Amino acid sequence: MSFPIDQIRKEFPILHQEVHGKPLIYFDNAATTQKPKSVIEALEGYYLHDNANIHRGAHALADRSTRYYEETRVAVQEFIRAKEPEEIIFTKGTTESINLVAYTFGRKFIQAGDEIIISTLEHHSNIVPWQMLCEEKGANLKVIPINEAGEILFEEFEKLLSPKTKLVSIVHASNALGTINPVKEIIAAAHQVGAKVLLDGAQSSSHLEIDVQDLDCDFFAFSAHKLYGPTGLGVLYGKREVLEAMPPFQGGGEMIKEVSFEKTTYNEIPFKFEAGTPNIGDVIAFKHALEFIGSYGKKAIKAHEDELLAYANELLLPVKGFNPVGTAEKKVSVLSFNINGMHPFDVGVMLDAKGIAVRTGHHCTQPLMKRLGLEGTVRASFAVYNSKSEIEKLAEGVTQLARIKNK
Ligand code: C6P
C-alpha cells in the first residue's frame, strides 16, 4: 500500500498556504515539525472545557485535567516502551531534560577527576551543561572523534572509556548531519565500566522506534515539538533506581511530601522533578501527537522519509557544485549540503523566495562545523507530510543555484 500522503497533508492546515506567492514547502522539520489538527483542537478543547490545575483540586475540572495529563504520561511510557509511567518526567524540552540530569545526577555523582564522554556530533545543549558541570566540579569532558562521513569512531570511544567515566551523553541521531549513532553498542560498552548513559533523542524520537528497555539507556531526552506536538514541552526518561537516587531539581509545590521550616521531605518520582504548575495544556495535547504517529506507524513513516532522502540524493548528487555534508551509512532524513561558491545563508534566502523553508548555519553544532572545516550548511529535513514532488522542487531550486555558480 502506498503511503497516504494526501490524507496526511489534510491534517496539517498550515501547509496549505503560499509564501512569496509560491506554495509552501516546509523542509525545516528538524528545527520543529508542524502540528496536526488533532493537536491544535486538543489544545483549544482543553482551554475551552477543561482548564484547571492538576493533582490538587477537589472539583470536576481538576479531576479531568489531572486524568488527561496522566494519560499522556502513560502514552509517552508506551511510546518509548519504558517500564513504568513514573519514569517519565515532563520538562520544557530536550535542553531542560539534559540540564536536569546535569544539575541533579551531575551534582551528586560527578566528582573532581571524573570523566564525562560526549561526541563531536553533539548539539550545544548536550555540550554546554556538561562543560558547566565539569568547571564546577573539576571533572573532565572527553570527546569522541568522527570520520569525514560524520560517523563516530567506535574504537576511539572505547579507548576513552575507563573507571573514571561516570557518564556518556550522546546524541542518538545528529540534527546537523542525520547520522544515527550505534547507541546500543555505546550503552553496552559504557555500562562495562560502570558509567551511566544519556541519549539525546531530540531527532531520533520522531524517526526511529524507541525502546528504552531494549536499549538499556539510563536517560532518554526529547522534545514534543519535533514530534508533531506543542512547543515548550519535553520529556526526560530515567530508570526508576537512577531517578530515585537523584536529588530534586527545582524546589516548590508538587515536588514535596511535607514542608516545615525545620525540614522538608520530597515527593516520589516523577513529581519530585516536576516542581510548580506544569505545562498542562501542552502535555494533554501531546497525547494526540503520539496518537497521530501511532495511526500511521513509525516503521511506515521512516520508510517514507528514507524514500524522500534517497530521492533527493538521486536528483542532487550528480549536480555539479552540490556538496553533501554528512554521508553516514545510517541516517535519519536530514539532507545537509553546501553549494560551491555560495554562502549557506544566501542559499536559504533564495530557496525561501521559491517557498522552500530550510535551515542554514551551524545548527547549534559549532564544534562539529569546526571539525568539518565549515561555517555552516543548508539543511533540508523531511517529515511525514513531505512529498516526492516537493523534493523535485527542492532539487530544481538547488540545481538552478548551483548552475549559476558552477558553470
Ligand atoms: N535542534 C535544530 O534545528 P530543544 O530546543 O530543547 O527542543 O532541543 C534541543 C536539541 C537538542 N539536541 C538535538 C539533537 C537537537 O536537534 C535539538 C534541537 C533544533 O536542529 C533547534 S537548534
PDB file of N, CA and C in Angstrom, residues 194-244:
ATOM      1  N   GLY A 194      30.875   0.839  34.213  1.00  0.00           N
ATOM      2  CA  GLY A 194      30.043   1.359  35.306  1.00  0.00           C
ATOM      3  C   GLY A 194      29.494   2.763  35.063  1.00  0.00           C
ATOM      4  N   ALA A 195      29.619   3.264  33.814  1.00  0.00           N
ATOM      5  CA  ALA A 195      29.108   4.610  33.535  1.00  0.00           C
ATOM      6  C   ALA A 195      27.619   4.559  33.202  1.00  0.00           C
ATOM      7  N   LYS A 196      26.923   5.646  33.499  1.00  0.00           N
ATOM      8  CA  LYS A 196      25.535   5.790  33.074  1.00  0.00           C
ATOM      9  C   LYS A 196      25.516   6.414  31.687  1.00  0.00           C
ATOM     10  N   VAL A 197      24.391   6.212  30.955  1.00  0.00           N
ATOM     11  CA  VAL A 197      24.308   6.745  29.585  1.00  0.00           C
ATOM     12  C   VAL A 197      23.027   7.558  29.397  1.00  0.00           C
ATOM     13  N   LEU A 198      23.222   8.766  28.890  1.00  0.00           N
ATOM     14  CA  LEU A 198      22.085   9.607  28.490  1.00  0.00           C
ATOM     15  C   LEU A 198      22.037   9.659  26.967  1.00  0.00           C
ATOM     16  N   LEU A 199      20.868   9.423  26.394  1.00  0.00           N
ATOM     17  CA  LEU A 199      20.699   9.588  24.950  1.00  0.00           C
ATOM     18  C   LEU A 199      19.920  10.863  24.683  1.00  0.00           C
ATOM     19  N   ASP A 200      20.486  11.713  23.813  1.00  0.00           N
ATOM     20  CA  ASP A 200      19.761  12.884  23.332  1.00  0.00           C
ATOM     21  C   ASP A 200      18.911  12.409  22.153  1.00  0.00           C
ATOM     22  N   GLY A 201      17.619  12.259  22.427  1.00  0.00           N
ATOM     23  CA  GLY A 201      16.716  11.704  21.421  1.00  0.00           C
ATOM     24  C   GLY A 201      15.910  12.761  20.686  1.00  0.00           C
ATOM     25  N   ALA A 202      16.389  14.008  20.705  1.00  0.00           N
ATOM     26  CA  ALA A 202      15.630  15.110  20.088  1.00  0.00           C
ATOM     27  C   ALA A 202      15.295  14.806  18.633  1.00  0.00           C
ATOM     28  N   GLN A 203      16.241  14.201  17.914  1.00  0.00           N
ATOM     29  CA  GLN A 203      15.995  13.929  16.494  1.00  0.00           C
ATOM     30  C   GLN A 203      15.558  12.491  16.247  1.00  0.00           C
ATOM     31  N   SER A 204      16.003  11.565  17.083  1.00  0.00           N
ATOM     32  CA  SER A 204      15.666  10.161  16.808  1.00  0.00           C
ATOM     33  C   SER A 204      14.210   9.843  17.119  1.00  0.00           C
ATOM     34  N   SER A 205      13.641  10.526  18.124  1.00  0.00           N
ATOM     35  CA  SER A 205      12.311  10.135  18.616  1.00  0.00           C
ATOM     36  C   SER A 205      11.229  10.255  17.538  1.00  0.00           C
ATOM     37  N   SER A 206      11.413  11.137  16.564  1.00  0.00           N
ATOM     38  CA  SER A 206      10.374  11.288  15.538  1.00  0.00           C
ATOM     39  C   SER A 206      10.565  10.310  14.377  1.00  0.00           C
ATOM     40  N   HIS A 207      11.742   9.714  14.265  1.00  0.00           N
ATOM     41  CA  HIS A 207      12.021   8.868  13.090  1.00  0.00           C
ATOM     42  C   HIS A 207      12.197   7.384  13.426  1.00  0.00           C
ATOM     43  N   LEU A 208      12.760   7.101  14.597  1.00  0.00           N
ATOM     44  CA  LEU A 208      13.134   5.716  14.908  1.00  0.00           C
ATOM     45  C   LEU A 208      12.229   5.152  15.996  1.00  0.00           C
ATOM     46  N   GLU A 209      12.021   3.848  15.962  1.00  0.00           N
ATOM     47  CA  GLU A 209      11.275   3.217  17.047  1.00  0.00           C
ATOM     48  C   GLU A 209      12.188   3.212  18.280  1.00  0.00           C
ATOM     49  N   ILE A 210      11.639   3.663  19.381  1.00  0.00           N
ATOM     50  CA  ILE A 210      12.452   3.773  20.598  1.00  0.00           C
ATOM     51  C   ILE A 210      11.965   2.745  21.621  1.00  0.00           C
ATOM     52  N   ASP A 211      12.915   1.971  22.130  1.00  0.00           N
ATOM     53  CA  ASP A 211      12.605   1.022  23.192  1.00  0.00           C
ATOM     54  C   ASP A 211      13.699   1.190  24.246  1.00  0.00           C
ATOM     55  N   VAL A 212      13.400   2.011  25.256  1.00  0.00           N
ATOM     56  CA  VAL A 212      14.453   2.346  26.229  1.00  0.00           C
ATOM     57  C   VAL A 212      14.891   1.130  27.041  1.00  0.00           C
ATOM     58  N   GLN A 213      13.986   0.152  27.167  1.00  0.00           N
ATOM     59  CA  GLN A 213      14.385  -1.043  27.934  1.00  0.00           C
ATOM     60  C   GLN A 213      15.338  -1.907  27.121  1.00  0.00           C
ATOM     61  N   ASP A 214      15.051  -2.009  25.830  1.00  0.00           N
ATOM     62  CA  ASP A 214      15.930  -2.797  24.968  1.00  0.00           C
ATOM     63  C   ASP A 214      17.281  -2.088  24.815  1.00  0.00           C
ATOM     64  N   LEU A 215      17.237  -0.766  24.647  1.00  0.00           N
ATOM     65  CA  LEU A 215      18.489  -0.007  24.526  1.00  0.00           C
ATOM     66  C   LEU A 215      19.286  -0.087  25.826  1.00  0.00           C
ATOM     67  N   ASP A 216      18.552  -0.108  26.943  1.00  0.00           N
ATOM     68  CA  ASP A 216      19.127  -0.132  28.286  1.00  0.00           C
ATOM     69  C   ASP A 216      19.795   1.201  28.648  1.00  0.00           C
ATOM     70  N   CYS A 217      19.339   2.309  28.032  1.00  0.00           N
ATOM     71  CA  CYS A 217      19.903   3.619  28.405  1.00  0.00           C
ATOM     72  C   CYS A 217      19.387   3.995  29.791  1.00  0.00           C
ATOM     73  N   ASP A 218      20.149   4.838  30.479  1.00  0.00           N
ATOM     74  CA  ASP A 218      19.745   5.274  31.819  1.00  0.00           C
ATOM     75  C   ASP A 218      18.840   6.492  31.740  1.00  0.00           C
ATOM     76  N   PHE A 219      19.090   7.337  30.733  1.00  0.00           N
ATOM     77  CA  PHE A 219      18.249   8.518  30.487  1.00  0.00           C
ATOM     78  C   PHE A 219      17.978   8.630  28.992  1.00  0.00           C
ATOM     79  N   PHE A 220      16.807   9.183  28.673  1.00  0.00           N
ATOM     80  CA  PHE A 220      16.477   9.471  27.265  1.00  0.00           C
ATOM     81  C   PHE A 220      15.726  10.800  27.261  1.00  0.00           C
ATOM     82  N   ALA A 221      16.250  11.768  26.494  1.00  0.00           N
ATOM     83  CA  ALA A 221      15.674  13.122  26.498  1.00  0.00           C
ATOM     84  C   ALA A 221      15.123  13.458  25.121  1.00  0.00           C
ATOM     85  N   PHE A 222      13.922  14.053  25.073  1.00  0.00           N
ATOM     86  CA  PHE A 222      13.412  14.525  23.782  1.00  0.00           C
ATOM     87  C   PHE A 222      12.388  15.645  23.951  1.00  0.00           C
ATOM     88  N   SER A 223      12.023  16.273  22.821  1.00  0.00           N
ATOM     89  CA  SER A 223      11.122  17.429  22.807  1.00  0.00           C
ATOM     90  C   SER A 223       9.847  17.089  22.057  1.00  0.00           C
ATOM     91  N   ALA A 224       8.712  17.525  22.590  1.00  0.00           N
ATOM     92  CA  ALA A 224       7.424  17.248  21.936  1.00  0.00           C
ATOM     93  C   ALA A 224       7.315  17.955  20.582  1.00  0.00           C
ATOM     94  N   HIS A 225       7.924  19.146  20.471  1.00  0.00           N
ATOM     95  CA  HIS A 225       7.674  19.944  19.259  1.00  0.00           C
ATOM     96  C   HIS A 225       8.332  19.369  18.007  1.00  0.00           C
ATOM     97  N   LYS A 226       9.262  18.433  18.172  1.00  0.00           N
ATOM     98  CA  LYS A 226       9.863  17.800  16.996  1.00  0.00           C
ATOM     99  C   LYS A 226       9.096  16.531  16.607  1.00  0.00           C
ATOM    100  N   LEU A 227       8.057  16.262  17.367  1.00  0.00           N
ATOM    101  CA  LEU A 227       7.242  15.045  17.200  1.00  0.00           C
ATOM    102  C   LEU A 227       5.803  15.415  16.911  1.00  0.00           C
ATOM    103  N   TYR A 228       5.582  16.516  16.192  1.00  0.00           N
ATOM    104  CA  TYR A 228       4.230  16.961  15.832  1.00  0.00           C
ATOM    105  C   TYR A 228       3.430  17.428  17.049  1.00  0.00           C
ATOM    106  N   GLY A 229       4.120  17.658  18.174  1.00  0.00           N
ATOM    107  CA  GLY A 229       3.455  18.129  19.386  1.00  0.00           C
ATOM    108  C   GLY A 229       3.777  19.591  19.663  1.00  0.00           C
ATOM    109  N   PRO A 230       3.290  20.112  20.789  1.00  0.00           N
ATOM    110  CA  PRO A 230       3.461  21.536  21.103  1.00  0.00           C
ATOM    111  C   PRO A 230       4.893  21.912  21.504  1.00  0.00           C
ATOM    112  N   THR A 231       5.202  23.194  21.380  1.00  0.00           N
ATOM    113  CA  THR A 231       6.495  23.702  21.850  1.00  0.00           C
ATOM    114  C   THR A 231       6.434  23.870  23.375  1.00  0.00           C
ATOM    115  N   GLY A 232       7.612  24.035  23.967  1.00  0.00           N
ATOM    116  CA  GLY A 232       7.675  24.281  25.421  1.00  0.00           C
ATOM    117  C   GLY A 232       7.426  23.047  26.251  1.00  0.00           C
ATOM    118  N   LEU A 233       7.561  21.878  25.648  1.00  0.00           N
ATOM    119  CA  LEU A 233       7.313  20.625  26.375  1.00  0.00           C
ATOM    120  C   LEU A 233       8.335  19.571  25.963  1.00  0.00           C
ATOM    121  N   GLY A 234       8.906  18.928  26.952  1.00  0.00           N
ATOM    122  CA  GLY A 234       9.854  17.858  26.664  1.00  0.00           C
ATOM    123  C   GLY A 234       9.680  16.731  27.655  1.00  0.00           C
ATOM    124  N   VAL A 235      10.483  15.709  27.459  1.00  0.00           N
ATOM    125  CA  VAL A 235      10.416  14.524  28.312  1.00  0.00           C
ATOM    126  C   VAL A 235      11.818  14.140  28.742  1.00  0.00           C
ATOM    127  N   LEU A 236      11.930  13.764  29.999  1.00  0.00           N
ATOM    128  CA  LEU A 236      13.128  13.053  30.442  1.00  0.00           C
ATOM    129  C   LEU A 236      12.682  11.691  30.945  1.00  0.00           C
ATOM    130  N   TYR A 237      13.187  10.649  30.298  1.00  0.00           N
ATOM    131  CA  TYR A 237      13.003   9.301  30.834  1.00  0.00           C
ATOM    132  C   TYR A 237      14.222   8.986  31.677  1.00  0.00           C
ATOM    133  N   GLY A 238      14.008   8.343  32.799  1.00  0.00           N
ATOM    134  CA  GLY A 238      15.136   7.836  33.590  1.00  0.00           C
ATOM    135  C   GLY A 238      14.733   6.519  34.207  1.00  0.00           C
ATOM    136  N   LYS A 239      15.701   5.622  34.371  1.00  0.00           N
ATOM    137  CA  LYS A 239      15.394   4.354  35.058  1.00  0.00           C
ATOM    138  C   LYS A 239      15.003   4.676  36.505  1.00  0.00           C
ATOM    139  N   ARG A 240      14.002   3.973  37.008  1.00  0.00           N
ATOM    140  CA  ARG A 240      13.490   4.259  38.343  1.00  0.00           C
ATOM    141  C   ARG A 240      14.610   4.376  39.383  1.00  0.00           C
ATOM    142  N   GLU A 241      15.513   3.377  39.418  1.00  0.00           N
ATOM    143  CA  GLU A 241      16.504   3.380  40.500  1.00  0.00           C
ATOM    144  C   GLU A 241      17.458   4.570  40.369  1.00  0.00           C
ATOM    145  N   VAL A 242      17.690   5.009  39.141  1.00  0.00           N
ATOM    146  CA  VAL A 242      18.591   6.156  38.925  1.00  0.00           C
ATOM    147  C   VAL A 242      17.882   7.441  39.364  1.00  0.00           C
ATOM    148  N   LEU A 243      16.621   7.591  38.951  1.00  0.00           N
ATOM    149  CA  LEU A 243      15.857   8.802  39.326  1.00  0.00           C
ATOM    150  C   LEU A 243      15.688   8.876  40.834  1.00  0.00           C
ATOM    151  N   GLU A 244      15.442   7.739  41.457  1.00  0.00           N
ATOM    152  CA  GLU A 244      15.225   7.750  42.911  1.00  0.00           C
ATOM    153  C   GLU A 244      16.485   8.130  43.667  1.00  0.00           C
TER     154      GLU A 244
END
